[in-house]
Amino acid sequence: MSFDKLFLNLRVVFHRTVSCHKFGNRNELLHRVVTLGFGPNGPRYVHERYISLIKKCVIFSRLIARQCNVIAAQRIRRASQIVTLYEKLYGEKVTSKLLNRLGQLVKNSRGRLSYVILSALMFSWDEHRVTDEQMKSCVNDMVHIEQQGKETTGSDYLQEWEQIINKDHFKLWRKPVPNSHLYLYKVYGTFFDIPPRAFYNVQVDLDYRKKWDQLVIQLNVVDKDEETGSEVIQWIIHYPYPMYSRDYVYVRRYMVDTNRNIMVVMSRAIDHPKCPIDNMYVRVSMYQSMMVIRPHKSFDENGFDYVMTYCDDPQSAFPSVAYNWMAKKGVPDFVEKLHVAARDLHKQTGCSSQPQVSSSSVATEQSDYNNSSNSFQQQQYY
């Protein structure tokens, strides 16, 4: 409540009290006030002194409110300058972690809401959104894989990758992530029994993910960029006892290019002020996933190729050898889960009743990408 409203309410309360019948009438009340030491000049004198005092208090409160507004603006501007300086000195990632730790300190305090509002103002979509160039790089990844041929394993494009699975319709490569024990995995596969639209919808439909994935504890969109359609998602997944569940916060963007007959879903881990670190879960700071889907014919006919590039650091205590073995087995299992979920969705709804995707070309500019993504999203199964 501002000072102006506070003193206004006090004035109203006083007038109501003066007008009440507790002492019979107002003159009787004023007489008693005079007898308590306000002087011998009578009720009229006391009333005028009181009105004068109220006016001075109102003026004083307005001056204080203006001063407080100026100080608050200076503090916010100073805080923004400090954050900018820290980002230049220590980098964006360190600064984000510092803000998250600060959020933990005030999490149980009365000022948590103010902190969340202030931190949300500090989040910059210019630095965290998935850009058009990044989406096009995913499409180029599919183009390079297709150009080398399904049976080719020693091309220049994959010379840094080690092939660990080589089947007719499923190939898996990996390469080390610098300065870590992790691997970046790349999958190239084909499905013939489901349409690409179902496979795409299974990945972008968060509500359906909650139904078919029993490990999901929480999966929600917490922020959205209106310019590109990028979304910040918090995903909490159950891990077997005695390990803590994992907490993913990542930015995601997806689109359909009807001109090139291709679909893209791209995600990567970020920090967001609306999702402070919770001691109940382990925050996964390194996560990225890129999926490109190429229909054999159309979006609603069975058959498509896909390329998925994936890296995840669950921060477990397993030895690197054991983790790499689990990751090698886990990537194909994850793809098969997507396949089964898409097949179930296709059986439940079917593609024949769905409208065809618009054949209008999707240019590389931001607005065209957004229109394509939004129009296609409205044609999802549910």
Short mmCIF file of C-alpha atoms in Angstrom, two decimals, residues 10-30 33 47 50-51:
data_model
loop_
_atom_site.label_atom_id
_atom_site.label_comp_id
_atom_site.label_asym_id
_atom_site.label_seq_id
_atom_site.Cartn_x
_atom_site.Cartn_y
_atom_site.Cartn_z
CA LEU A 10 -6.33 7.33 8.20
CA ARG A 11 -8.17 10.54 7.39
CA VAL A 12 -11.34 8.64 6.49
CA VAL A 13 -11.14 6.61 9.68
CA PHE A 14 -10.75 9.75 11.78
CA HIS A 15 -13.73 11.47 10.23
CA ARG A 16 -15.84 8.37 10.75
CA THR A 17 -14.71 8.20 14.35
CA VAL A 18 -15.49 11.86 14.93
CA SER A 19 -18.93 11.37 13.44
CA CYS A 20 -19.74 8.32 15.52
CA HIS A 21 -22.04 8.37 18.55
CA LYS A 22 -19.65 6.85 21.01
CA PHE A 23 -19.51 10.13 22.89
CA GLY A 24 -22.97 11.29 21.93
CA ASN A 25 -21.89 13.71 19.18
CA ARG A 26 -18.79 15.23 17.62
CA ASN A 27 -18.74 18.28 19.87
CA GLU A 28 -18.67 16.09 22.95
CA LEU A 29 -15.68 14.17 21.50
CA LEU A 30 -13.83 17.38 20.65
CA VAL A 33 -9.91 16.10 23.34
CA HIS A 47 -10.77 20.73 14.40
CA TYR A 50 -6.39 18.52 12.94
CA ILE A 51 -7.32 19.38 9.33
#
